[in-house]
Structures are given as structure tokens and as C-alpha cells.
Short mmCIF file of N, CA, C and O in Angstrom, two decimals:
data_model
loop_
_atom_site.label_atom_id
_atom_site.label_comp_id
_atom_site.label_asym_id
_atom_site.label_seq_id
_atom_site.Cartn_x
_atom_site.Cartn_y
_atom_site.Cartn_z
N MET A 82 97.82 129.39 71.23
CA MET A 82 97.80 129.08 72.61
C MET A 82 99.13 128.51 72.88
O MET A 82 99.68 127.68 72.49
N ALA A 83 99.78 129.26 74.03
CA ALA A 83 101.04 128.83 74.47
C ALA A 83 100.68 127.60 75.58
O ALA A 83 99.66 127.53 76.20
N GLY A 84 101.66 126.66 75.56
CA GLY A 84 101.56 125.51 76.49
C GLY A 84 102.76 125.40 77.30
O GLY A 84 103.94 125.72 76.97
N THR A 85 102.71 124.73 78.41
CA THR A 85 103.56 124.37 79.38
C THR A 85 103.39 123.03 79.92
O THR A 85 102.19 122.70 80.32
N PHE A 86 104.46 122.39 80.14
CA PHE A 86 104.14 120.91 80.64
C PHE A 86 105.32 120.45 81.59
O PHE A 86 106.49 121.13 81.66
N THR A 87 105.14 119.41 82.39
CA THR A 87 105.99 118.89 83.22
C THR A 87 105.89 117.40 83.36
O THR A 87 104.61 117.06 83.15
N THR A 88 106.79 116.56 83.54
CA THR A 88 106.55 115.13 83.94
C THR A 88 106.88 114.84 85.44
O THR A 88 108.02 115.33 85.88
N ARG A 89 106.10 114.27 86.14
CA ARG A 89 106.25 113.82 87.49
C ARG A 89 106.46 112.33 87.52
O ARG A 89 105.70 111.59 86.80
N THR A 90 107.37 111.71 88.43
CA THR A 90 107.42 110.31 88.73
C THR A 90 106.80 110.14 89.92
O THR A 90 107.07 110.66 90.94
N ILE A 91 105.93 109.10 89.87
CA ILE A 91 105.18 108.63 90.97
C ILE A 91 105.64 107.25 91.46
O ILE A 91 105.38 106.21 90.58
N THR A 92 105.90 107.22 92.82
CA THR A 92 106.29 105.82 93.21
C THR A 92 104.98 105.00 93.55
O THR A 92 104.19 105.40 94.42
N THR A 93 104.57 104.03 93.03
CA THR A 93 103.44 103.25 93.17
C THR A 93 103.61 102.03 93.98
O THR A 93 102.69 101.41 94.50
N GLY A 94 104.75 101.52 94.03
CA GLY A 94 105.05 100.32 94.89
C GLY A 94 104.71 99.06 94.10
O GLY A 94 104.38 98.96 92.98
N ALA A 95 104.57 97.93 94.80
CA ALA A 95 104.16 96.71 94.30
C ALA A 95 102.71 96.21 94.73
O ALA A 95 102.46 95.10 94.62
N THR A 96 101.93 97.26 94.89
CA THR A 96 100.60 96.98 95.44
C THR A 96 99.59 97.83 94.57
O THR A 96 99.98 98.96 93.97
N GLU A 97 98.34 97.37 94.39
CA GLU A 97 97.38 98.29 93.79
C GLU A 97 97.42 99.48 94.58
O GLU A 97 97.23 99.49 95.71
N THR A 98 97.15 100.58 93.85
CA THR A 98 97.15 101.80 94.74
C THR A 98 96.35 103.00 93.85
O THR A 98 96.29 103.01 92.71
N MET A 99 95.87 104.00 94.58
CA MET A 99 95.39 105.23 94.10
C MET A 99 96.24 106.30 94.59
O MET A 99 96.50 106.37 95.81
N HIS A 100 96.97 107.06 93.80
CA HIS A 100 97.76 108.23 94.26
C HIS A 100 97.13 109.62 94.02
O HIS A 100 96.89 109.85 92.76
N ASP A 101 97.04 110.45 95.07
CA ASP A 101 96.22 111.69 94.87
C ASP A 101 97.15 112.57 94.13
O ASP A 101 98.26 112.95 94.66
N LEU A 102 96.98 113.11 92.97
CA LEU A 102 97.73 114.05 92.15
C LEU A 102 97.23 115.49 92.49
O LEU A 102 97.86 116.29 91.77
N THR A 103 96.11 115.86 93.16
CA THR A 103 95.65 117.08 93.10
C THR A 103 96.58 118.27 93.73
O THR A 103 96.66 119.28 92.96
N ASN A 104 97.35 117.93 94.64
CA ASN A 104 98.25 119.07 95.08
C ASN A 104 99.32 119.23 94.16
O ASN A 104 99.77 120.32 93.91
N ALA A 105 99.80 118.07 93.36
CA ALA A 105 100.81 118.26 92.42
C ALA A 105 100.42 119.14 91.22
O ALA A 105 100.96 119.84 90.55
N CYS A 106 99.02 118.78 90.88
CA CYS A 106 98.36 119.55 89.74
C CYS A 106 98.31 121.09 90.12
O CYS A 106 98.68 122.00 89.33
N SER A 107 97.81 121.28 91.43
CA SER A 107 97.81 122.78 91.82
C SER A 107 99.15 123.41 91.85
O SER A 107 99.20 124.72 91.42
N ALA A 108 100.19 122.89 92.33
CA ALA A 108 101.49 123.43 92.31
C ALA A 108 102.02 123.62 90.76
O ALA A 108 102.57 124.79 90.73
N PHE A 109 101.79 122.69 89.88
CA PHE A 109 102.23 122.96 88.70
C PHE A 109 101.49 124.12 88.02
O PHE A 109 102.17 125.06 87.37
N LEU A 110 100.16 124.37 88.22
CA LEU A 110 99.42 125.47 87.92
C LEU A 110 99.90 126.73 88.40
O LEU A 110 99.88 127.76 87.62
N ARG A 111 100.40 126.75 89.62
CA ARG A 111 100.91 127.98 89.99
C ARG A 111 102.08 128.42 89.36
O ARG A 111 102.30 129.74 89.18
N GLU A 112 102.89 127.57 88.81
CA GLU A 112 104.00 127.77 88.11
C GLU A 112 103.72 128.18 86.51
O GLU A 112 104.42 129.05 86.04
N ALA A 113 102.75 127.44 86.08
CA ALA A 113 102.37 127.41 84.68
C ALA A 113 101.32 128.27 84.23
O ALA A 113 101.47 129.05 83.17
N ALA A 114 100.29 128.50 85.08
CA ALA A 114 98.91 129.13 84.43
C ALA A 114 99.21 130.72 84.71
O ALA A 114 98.50 131.51 83.88
N HIS A 115 99.92 131.18 85.67
CA HIS A 115 100.06 132.61 85.87
C HIS A 115 98.65 133.35 85.80
O HIS A 115 98.40 134.40 85.32
N GLY A 116 97.74 132.73 86.68
CA GLY A 116 96.37 133.45 86.76
C GLY A 116 95.53 133.22 85.60
O GLY A 116 94.43 133.89 85.52
N ARG A 117 96.01 132.47 84.51
CA ARG A 117 95.11 132.39 83.34
C ARG A 117 94.16 131.44 83.33
O ARG A 117 94.27 130.46 84.18
N ASN A 118 93.09 131.50 82.35
CA ASN A 118 92.11 130.46 82.24
C ASN A 118 92.72 129.42 81.21
O ASN A 118 93.42 129.76 80.33
N GLY A 119 92.20 128.26 81.33
CA GLY A 119 92.52 127.28 80.35
C GLY A 119 92.25 125.89 80.72
O GLY A 119 91.21 125.49 81.46
N LEU A 120 93.09 124.93 80.16
CA LEU A 120 92.86 123.50 80.52
C LEU A 120 94.08 122.82 80.98
O LEU A 120 95.15 123.01 80.51
N LEU A 121 93.88 121.82 82.16
CA LEU A 121 94.89 121.00 82.48
C LEU A 121 94.69 119.74 81.92
O LEU A 121 93.57 119.20 82.14
N ASN A 122 95.62 119.12 81.19
CA ASN A 122 95.62 117.85 80.54
C ASN A 122 96.68 117.06 81.51
O ASN A 122 97.88 117.38 81.71
N VAL A 123 96.10 115.91 82.07
CA VAL A 123 96.89 114.95 82.83
C VAL A 123 97.04 113.63 81.99
O VAL A 123 95.84 113.11 81.63
N PHE A 124 98.17 113.13 81.84
CA PHE A 124 98.29 111.91 81.06
C PHE A 124 99.31 111.03 81.74
O PHE A 124 100.33 111.41 82.08
N THR A 125 99.10 109.72 81.75
CA THR A 125 100.14 108.74 82.22
C THR A 125 100.30 107.77 80.94
O THR A 125 99.35 107.26 80.52
N PRO A 126 101.59 107.69 80.43
CA PRO A 126 101.95 106.98 79.29
C PRO A 126 102.26 105.52 79.57
O PRO A 126 103.21 104.85 79.47
N HIS A 127 101.33 104.90 80.31
CA HIS A 127 101.46 103.40 80.91
C HIS A 127 100.29 102.57 80.46
O HIS A 127 99.14 103.04 80.52
N ALA A 128 100.53 101.36 80.02
CA ALA A 128 99.40 100.47 79.57
C ALA A 128 98.63 99.97 80.60
O ALA A 128 97.58 99.25 80.44
N THR A 129 99.05 100.04 81.86
CA THR A 129 98.35 99.58 83.07
C THR A 129 98.14 100.56 84.03
O THR A 129 97.75 100.13 85.31
N SER A 130 97.77 101.76 83.66
CA SER A 130 97.39 102.74 84.67
C SER A 130 96.31 103.85 84.12
O SER A 130 96.26 103.75 82.90
N GLY A 131 95.66 104.24 84.92
CA GLY A 131 94.60 105.21 84.56
C GLY A 131 94.45 106.46 85.35
O GLY A 131 95.21 106.54 86.44
N LEU A 132 93.69 107.44 85.18
CA LEU A 132 93.50 108.56 85.78
C LEU A 132 92.03 108.81 86.09
O LEU A 132 91.09 108.48 85.16
N ALA A 133 91.65 109.23 87.36
CA ALA A 133 90.38 109.46 87.71
C ALA A 133 90.06 110.65 88.53
O ALA A 133 90.92 111.16 89.16
N VAL A 134 88.77 111.22 88.46
CA VAL A 134 88.29 112.34 89.15
C VAL A 134 87.37 111.64 90.18
O VAL A 134 86.32 111.18 89.75
N ILE A 135 87.70 111.66 91.43
CA ILE A 135 86.89 111.02 92.50
C ILE A 135 87.15 111.62 93.86
O ILE A 135 88.04 112.13 94.13
N GLU A 136 86.17 111.34 94.72
CA GLU A 136 86.43 111.78 96.15
C GLU A 136 87.40 110.70 96.74
O GLU A 136 87.37 109.49 96.51
N THR A 137 88.33 111.15 97.65
CA THR A 137 89.29 110.41 98.28
C THR A 137 89.15 110.60 99.85
O THR A 137 88.42 111.68 100.28
N GLY A 138 89.45 109.59 100.56
CA GLY A 138 89.41 109.71 101.96
C GLY A 138 88.32 109.30 102.77
O GLY A 138 88.20 109.18 103.90
N ALA A 139 87.14 109.26 101.92
CA ALA A 139 85.90 108.87 102.54
C ALA A 139 85.44 107.41 102.26
O ALA A 139 84.30 107.05 102.52
N GLY A 140 86.28 106.61 101.57
CA GLY A 140 85.98 105.32 101.22
C GLY A 140 85.88 105.04 99.81
O GLY A 140 85.90 103.92 99.33
N SER A 141 85.56 106.03 98.94
CA SER A 141 85.43 106.02 97.45
C SER A 141 86.59 105.45 96.77
O SER A 141 86.41 104.77 95.82
N ASP A 142 87.75 105.78 97.32
CA ASP A 142 89.01 105.38 96.72
C ASP A 142 89.11 103.84 96.68
O ASP A 142 89.33 103.20 95.92
N ASP A 143 88.79 103.40 98.05
CA ASP A 143 88.99 101.80 98.33
C ASP A 143 87.77 101.15 97.54
O ASP A 143 88.07 100.06 97.06
N ASP A 144 86.57 101.67 97.48
CA ASP A 144 85.53 101.33 96.79
C ASP A 144 85.87 101.09 95.28
O ASP A 144 85.56 100.03 94.67
N LEU A 145 86.51 101.94 94.73
CA LEU A 145 86.94 101.98 93.24
C LEU A 145 87.90 100.85 93.04
O LEU A 145 87.82 99.85 92.21
N LEU A 146 88.86 100.70 93.90
CA LEU A 146 89.96 99.64 93.77
C LEU A 146 89.31 98.23 94.03
O LEU A 146 89.39 97.31 93.17
N ALA A 147 88.26 98.25 94.97
CA ALA A 147 87.52 96.93 95.06
C ALA A 147 86.47 96.69 93.93
O ALA A 147 86.69 95.49 93.38
N ALA A 148 85.99 97.53 93.27
CA ALA A 148 85.19 97.38 92.12
C ALA A 148 86.24 96.84 90.89
O ALA A 148 85.77 95.96 90.06
N LEU A 149 87.23 97.50 90.80
CA LEU A 149 88.12 97.03 89.80
C LEU A 149 88.69 95.53 90.05
O LEU A 149 88.86 94.96 89.03
N ARG A 150 88.96 95.24 91.16
CA ARG A 150 89.23 93.86 91.49
C ARG A 150 88.17 93.03 91.15
O ARG A 150 88.39 91.77 90.69
N GLY A 151 86.80 93.34 91.23
CA GLY A 151 85.80 92.38 90.84
C GLY A 151 85.73 92.36 89.49
O GLY A 151 85.34 91.32 88.86
N ILE A 152 85.81 93.41 88.77
CA ILE A 152 85.70 93.64 87.26
C ILE A 152 86.92 92.98 86.58
O ILE A 152 86.88 92.31 85.50
N LEU A 153 88.12 93.23 87.13
CA LEU A 153 89.36 92.85 86.43
C LEU A 153 90.20 91.91 87.55
O LEU A 153 91.30 92.51 87.89
N PRO A 154 89.82 90.81 87.78
CA PRO A 154 90.47 89.85 88.78
C PRO A 154 91.93 89.70 88.23
O PRO A 154 92.09 89.46 87.07
N ALA A 155 92.80 89.66 89.16
CA ALA A 155 94.30 89.41 88.80
C ALA A 155 94.48 87.93 88.88
O ALA A 155 95.10 87.36 89.70
N ASP A 156 93.93 87.22 87.89
CA ASP A 156 94.06 85.76 87.66
C ASP A 156 94.63 85.46 86.35
O ASP A 156 94.98 86.17 85.63
N ASP A 157 94.58 84.18 85.89
CA ASP A 157 95.12 83.76 84.65
C ASP A 157 94.04 83.64 83.62
O ASP A 157 94.29 83.03 82.63
N ARG A 158 93.08 84.25 83.66
CA ARG A 158 92.01 84.22 82.57
C ARG A 158 92.37 85.01 81.52
O ARG A 158 91.65 85.05 80.30
N TRP A 159 93.36 85.99 81.59
CA TRP A 159 93.58 86.97 80.53
C TRP A 159 94.44 86.43 79.71
O TRP A 159 95.37 85.74 79.68
N GLY A 160 94.11 86.83 78.19
CA GLY A 160 95.06 86.50 77.10
C GLY A 160 96.43 87.05 77.08
O GLY A 160 97.28 86.49 76.73
N ASP A 161 96.52 88.35 77.56
CA ASP A 161 97.88 88.90 77.81
C ASP A 161 98.62 88.29 78.95
O ASP A 161 98.05 88.58 80.19
N ARG A 162 99.53 87.55 78.85
CA ARG A 162 100.05 86.78 79.83
C ARG A 162 101.52 87.12 80.19
O ARG A 162 102.21 86.50 81.08
N HIS A 163 102.08 88.17 79.62
CA HIS A 163 103.43 88.50 80.10
C HIS A 163 103.45 89.38 81.36
O HIS A 163 102.40 89.79 81.78
N GLY A 164 104.60 89.27 82.03
CA GLY A 164 104.56 89.95 83.41
C GLY A 164 104.14 88.73 84.44
O GLY A 164 104.15 87.65 84.21
N GLY A 165 103.74 89.38 85.67
CA GLY A 165 103.34 88.55 86.91
C GLY A 165 102.01 87.94 86.69
O GLY A 165 101.26 88.33 85.60
N PRO A 166 101.54 87.12 87.62
CA PRO A 166 100.13 86.59 87.43
C PRO A 166 99.23 87.65 87.55
O PRO A 166 99.23 88.61 88.44
N GLY A 167 98.21 87.59 86.60
CA GLY A 167 97.13 88.59 86.59
C GLY A 167 97.41 89.92 85.90
O GLY A 167 96.62 90.78 85.75
N HIS A 168 98.69 90.01 85.43
CA HIS A 168 99.15 91.07 84.62
C HIS A 168 98.27 91.64 83.53
O HIS A 168 98.13 92.81 83.25
N GLY A 169 97.70 90.59 82.86
CA GLY A 169 96.78 90.77 81.79
C GLY A 169 95.62 91.84 82.19
O GLY A 169 95.17 92.65 81.37
N SER A 170 95.18 91.76 83.37
CA SER A 170 93.94 92.45 83.92
C SER A 170 94.22 94.02 83.78
O SER A 170 93.38 94.85 83.43
N GLY A 171 95.55 94.35 84.24
CA GLY A 171 95.94 95.58 84.20
C GLY A 171 95.94 96.27 82.80
O GLY A 171 95.73 97.62 82.61
N HIS A 172 96.08 95.55 81.73
CA HIS A 172 96.16 96.04 80.35
C HIS A 172 94.72 96.32 79.90
O HIS A 172 94.46 97.13 78.80
N VAL A 173 93.66 95.82 80.53
CA VAL A 173 92.34 96.25 80.31
C VAL A 173 91.97 97.43 81.10
O VAL A 173 90.98 98.17 80.65
N LEU A 174 92.55 97.67 82.25
CA LEU A 174 92.23 98.89 83.07
C LEU A 174 92.13 100.25 82.25
O LEU A 174 91.07 100.92 82.62
N PRO A 175 93.09 100.74 81.42
CA PRO A 175 92.75 101.83 80.69
C PRO A 175 91.49 102.02 79.91
O PRO A 175 91.28 103.11 79.53
N ALA A 176 90.86 100.94 79.58
CA ALA A 176 89.77 100.99 78.85
C ALA A 176 88.37 101.60 79.69
O ALA A 176 87.53 102.00 79.29
N LEU A 177 88.65 101.19 81.09
CA LEU A 177 87.66 101.60 82.15
C LEU A 177 88.00 102.81 82.80
O LEU A 177 87.16 103.69 83.29
N VAL A 178 89.33 102.90 83.22
CA VAL A 178 89.79 104.22 83.79
C VAL A 178 90.87 104.82 82.82
O VAL A 178 91.96 104.29 82.80
N PRO A 179 90.56 105.79 82.07
CA PRO A 179 91.30 106.28 80.86
C PRO A 179 92.58 106.80 81.43
O PRO A 179 92.67 107.32 82.54
N PRO A 180 93.63 106.76 80.55
CA PRO A 180 95.04 107.37 80.95
C PRO A 180 95.15 108.83 80.88
O PRO A 180 96.31 109.34 80.88
N HIS A 181 94.06 109.56 80.77
CA HIS A 181 94.13 110.90 80.50
C HIS A 181 92.96 111.53 81.22
O HIS A 181 91.75 110.92 81.19
N ALA A 182 92.97 112.80 81.54
CA ALA A 182 91.93 113.59 82.09
C ALA A 182 92.18 115.12 81.51
O ALA A 182 93.33 115.70 81.70
N THR A 183 91.19 115.85 81.29
CA THR A 183 91.21 117.19 80.80
C THR A 183 90.42 117.95 81.80
O THR A 183 89.16 117.76 81.81
N LEU A 184 90.94 118.86 82.60
CA LEU A 184 90.16 119.61 83.60
C LEU A 184 90.19 121.08 83.36
O LEU A 184 91.27 121.58 82.93
N PRO A 185 89.21 121.88 83.83
CA PRO A 185 89.24 123.23 83.58
C PRO A 185 90.12 123.95 84.64
O PRO A 185 90.23 123.61 85.72
N VAL A 186 90.81 125.18 84.17
CA VAL A 186 91.57 125.98 84.89
C VAL A 186 90.81 127.50 85.01
O VAL A 186 90.81 127.96 83.87
N VAL A 187 90.62 127.89 86.15
CA VAL A 187 89.98 129.20 86.12
C VAL A 187 90.74 130.08 86.88
O VAL A 187 91.06 129.87 88.27
N ASP A 188 91.17 131.38 86.31
CA ASP A 188 92.14 132.27 87.08
C ASP A 188 93.29 131.55 87.65
O ASP A 188 93.75 131.88 88.79
N GLY A 189 93.85 130.53 86.96
CA GLY A 189 95.05 129.77 87.35
C GLY A 189 94.90 128.69 88.47
O GLY A 189 95.82 128.19 88.72
N GLU A 190 93.59 128.59 88.70
CA GLU A 190 93.40 127.55 89.76
C GLU A 190 92.82 126.19 89.22
O GLU A 190 91.72 126.48 88.26
N LEU A 191 92.84 125.05 89.47
CA LEU A 191 92.20 123.76 89.07
C LEU A 191 90.76 124.01 89.71
O LEU A 191 90.60 124.18 90.73
N GLU A 192 89.84 123.91 88.77
CA GLU A 192 88.41 124.05 88.95
C GLU A 192 87.66 122.55 89.17
O GLU A 192 87.11 122.12 88.27
N LEU A 193 87.98 122.06 90.37
CA LEU A 193 87.23 120.78 90.72
C LEU A 193 86.20 121.19 91.62
O LEU A 193 85.98 122.05 92.36
N GLY A 194 85.14 120.11 91.61
CA GLY A 194 83.91 120.37 92.57
C GLY A 194 84.32 119.96 93.91
O GLY A 194 85.48 119.39 94.28
N ASP A 195 83.35 120.18 94.74
CA ASP A 195 83.58 119.81 96.16
C ASP A 195 83.97 118.33 96.41
O ASP A 195 83.33 117.38 95.77
N SER A 196 85.06 118.01 97.20
CA SER A 196 85.48 116.66 97.37
C SER A 196 86.05 115.89 96.13
O SER A 196 86.35 114.76 96.23
N GLN A 197 86.20 116.53 95.07
CA GLN A 197 86.87 115.98 94.08
C GLN A 197 88.26 116.00 93.86
O GLN A 197 88.96 117.04 94.46
N SER A 198 89.04 114.90 93.66
CA SER A 198 90.56 114.91 93.63
C SER A 198 90.90 114.11 92.31
O SER A 198 90.13 113.33 91.71
N VAL A 199 91.99 114.50 91.86
CA VAL A 199 92.70 113.88 90.64
C VAL A 199 93.52 112.76 91.21
O VAL A 199 94.40 113.06 91.76
N VAL A 200 93.28 111.58 90.66
CA VAL A 200 94.02 110.37 91.26
C VAL A 200 94.83 109.49 90.00
O VAL A 200 93.89 109.46 89.02
N LEU A 201 95.98 109.11 90.31
CA LEU A 201 96.53 108.13 89.45
C LEU A 201 95.96 106.67 89.98
O LEU A 201 96.09 106.38 91.12
N VAL A 202 95.33 105.75 89.12
CA VAL A 202 94.97 104.44 89.46
C VAL A 202 96.06 103.43 88.92
O VAL A 202 96.22 103.55 87.78
N ASN A 203 96.49 102.79 89.57
CA ASN A 203 97.43 101.71 89.33
C ASN A 203 97.25 100.34 90.01
O ASN A 203 97.26 100.27 91.17
N THR A 204 96.83 99.38 89.08
CA THR A 204 96.72 97.99 89.61
C THR A 204 97.83 97.13 89.40
O THR A 204 97.76 95.91 89.84
N ASP A 205 98.86 97.60 88.73
CA ASP A 205 99.92 96.86 88.14
C ASP A 205 100.90 96.58 89.30
O ASP A 205 101.46 97.56 89.77
N ARG A 206 101.01 95.27 89.88
CA ARG A 206 102.04 95.06 90.78
C ARG A 206 103.45 94.92 90.40
O ARG A 206 104.49 94.91 90.98
N ASP A 207 103.68 95.00 88.89
CA ASP A 207 105.00 94.78 88.39
C ASP A 207 105.76 96.10 88.11
O ASP A 207 106.96 96.14 87.95
N GLY A 208 104.96 97.19 88.15
CA GLY A 208 105.81 98.57 87.81
C GLY A 208 105.70 99.37 88.93
O GLY A 208 104.67 100.10 89.48
N PRO A 209 106.90 99.41 89.71
CA PRO A 209 106.87 100.38 90.98
C PRO A 209 106.78 101.86 90.93
O PRO A 209 106.74 102.60 91.79
N GLU A 210 106.99 102.20 89.60
CA GLU A 210 107.11 103.76 89.31
C GLU A 210 106.08 103.97 88.19
O GLU A 210 106.10 103.27 87.07
N ARG A 211 105.39 105.21 88.09
CA ARG A 211 104.74 105.55 86.97
C ARG A 211 105.00 107.07 86.75
O ARG A 211 105.44 107.92 87.56
N GLN A 212 105.00 107.37 85.39
CA GLN A 212 105.03 108.83 85.09
C GLN A 212 103.70 109.49 84.83
O GLN A 212 102.81 108.79 84.31
N VAL A 213 103.63 110.66 85.17
CA VAL A 213 102.50 111.49 84.93
C VAL A 213 102.78 112.82 84.24
O VAL A 213 103.75 113.55 84.76
N ARG A 214 102.24 112.97 83.07
CA ARG A 214 102.59 114.33 82.44
C ARG A 214 101.51 115.35 82.60
O ARG A 214 100.27 115.11 82.33
N LEU A 215 101.73 116.67 83.02
CA LEU A 215 100.93 117.62 83.30
C LEU A 215 101.12 118.66 82.27
O LEU A 215 102.27 119.15 82.01
N SER A 216 100.17 119.05 81.44
CA SER A 216 100.14 120.21 80.34
C SER A 216 99.09 121.12 80.69
O SER A 216 97.99 120.86 80.77
N PHE A 217 99.57 122.36 80.71
CA PHE A 217 98.69 123.46 80.80
C PHE A 217 98.56 124.17 79.26
O PHE A 217 99.48 124.49 78.71
N LEU A 218 97.07 124.32 78.89
CA LEU A 218 97.08 125.06 77.73
C LEU A 218 96.20 126.31 78.11
O LEU A 218 94.96 126.12 78.55
N GLY A 219 96.62 127.42 77.92
CA GLY A 219 95.90 128.61 78.14
C GLY A 219 96.31 129.82 77.45
O GLY A 219 97.18 129.85 76.76
#
């Protein structure tokens, strides 16, 4: 199987955020898939970020961030204490929101369900940029 990949830099700033990657994924597939079927792998090589497939714009994105704040409060309870206050909670995030997603590609198009988006989830306030690697296997 031939593969193609690219790395994108996402500016996340100094606040917790969800960044929609769906358009970037679709643009990459237009260049890489050439109408073929296969898989898109999305990976972020950061210990404090994850990837999710979720509805955006209707409140689910804010709900996810609120749920993560409840489960992983940014306070001093964490054993990992390097970085800013609460940084240790970010290192637990990838266990709940994994740093990878593998998605179907049909006829060169990302095959998501209605209202689904691919998002980078970042709760780390210490890292203003994140890398995302997109790989097509087909």
C-alpha cells in the first residue's frame, strides 16, 4: 500500500480549545487520495492533546471541554507538576481523548456521519502550538 502524509501546525493559544480539523483533512485527501478508498490516520505527537470525532457548533464541543474540566481539573492534585498550575491534568487527557484517530476514506472523501467533525482537543495552556500529522493509506 502506498502512503502519503503531511504535518500541519495548529495555533491553539493559551486557553483550552477544540480546533476543527475536518476541512484540513478533506483538503489533504484531495491532494493525497486521488479518488481512492483507504484510511486517514490523524495523529498529534503531544502528551497533552487528543483527537475526537464529535459534533461541533451545537454545543457538544463546549460540553466536551466542560466535561474534561470536571474530570481533569487544572489544579495541584496531580503528581506530574512540571509546567504551569494544573499542567499535570493535561498529561492524563490522552488516556481519555486519544492522540490518534483512523477514519474511512471512500472514493477519496472523508467518510464521516452527519454532523461529525474531526477535532484537536487541547487543554494545555503552556503550549500555544500543536502539530497534527495526517497520513493516507490506500
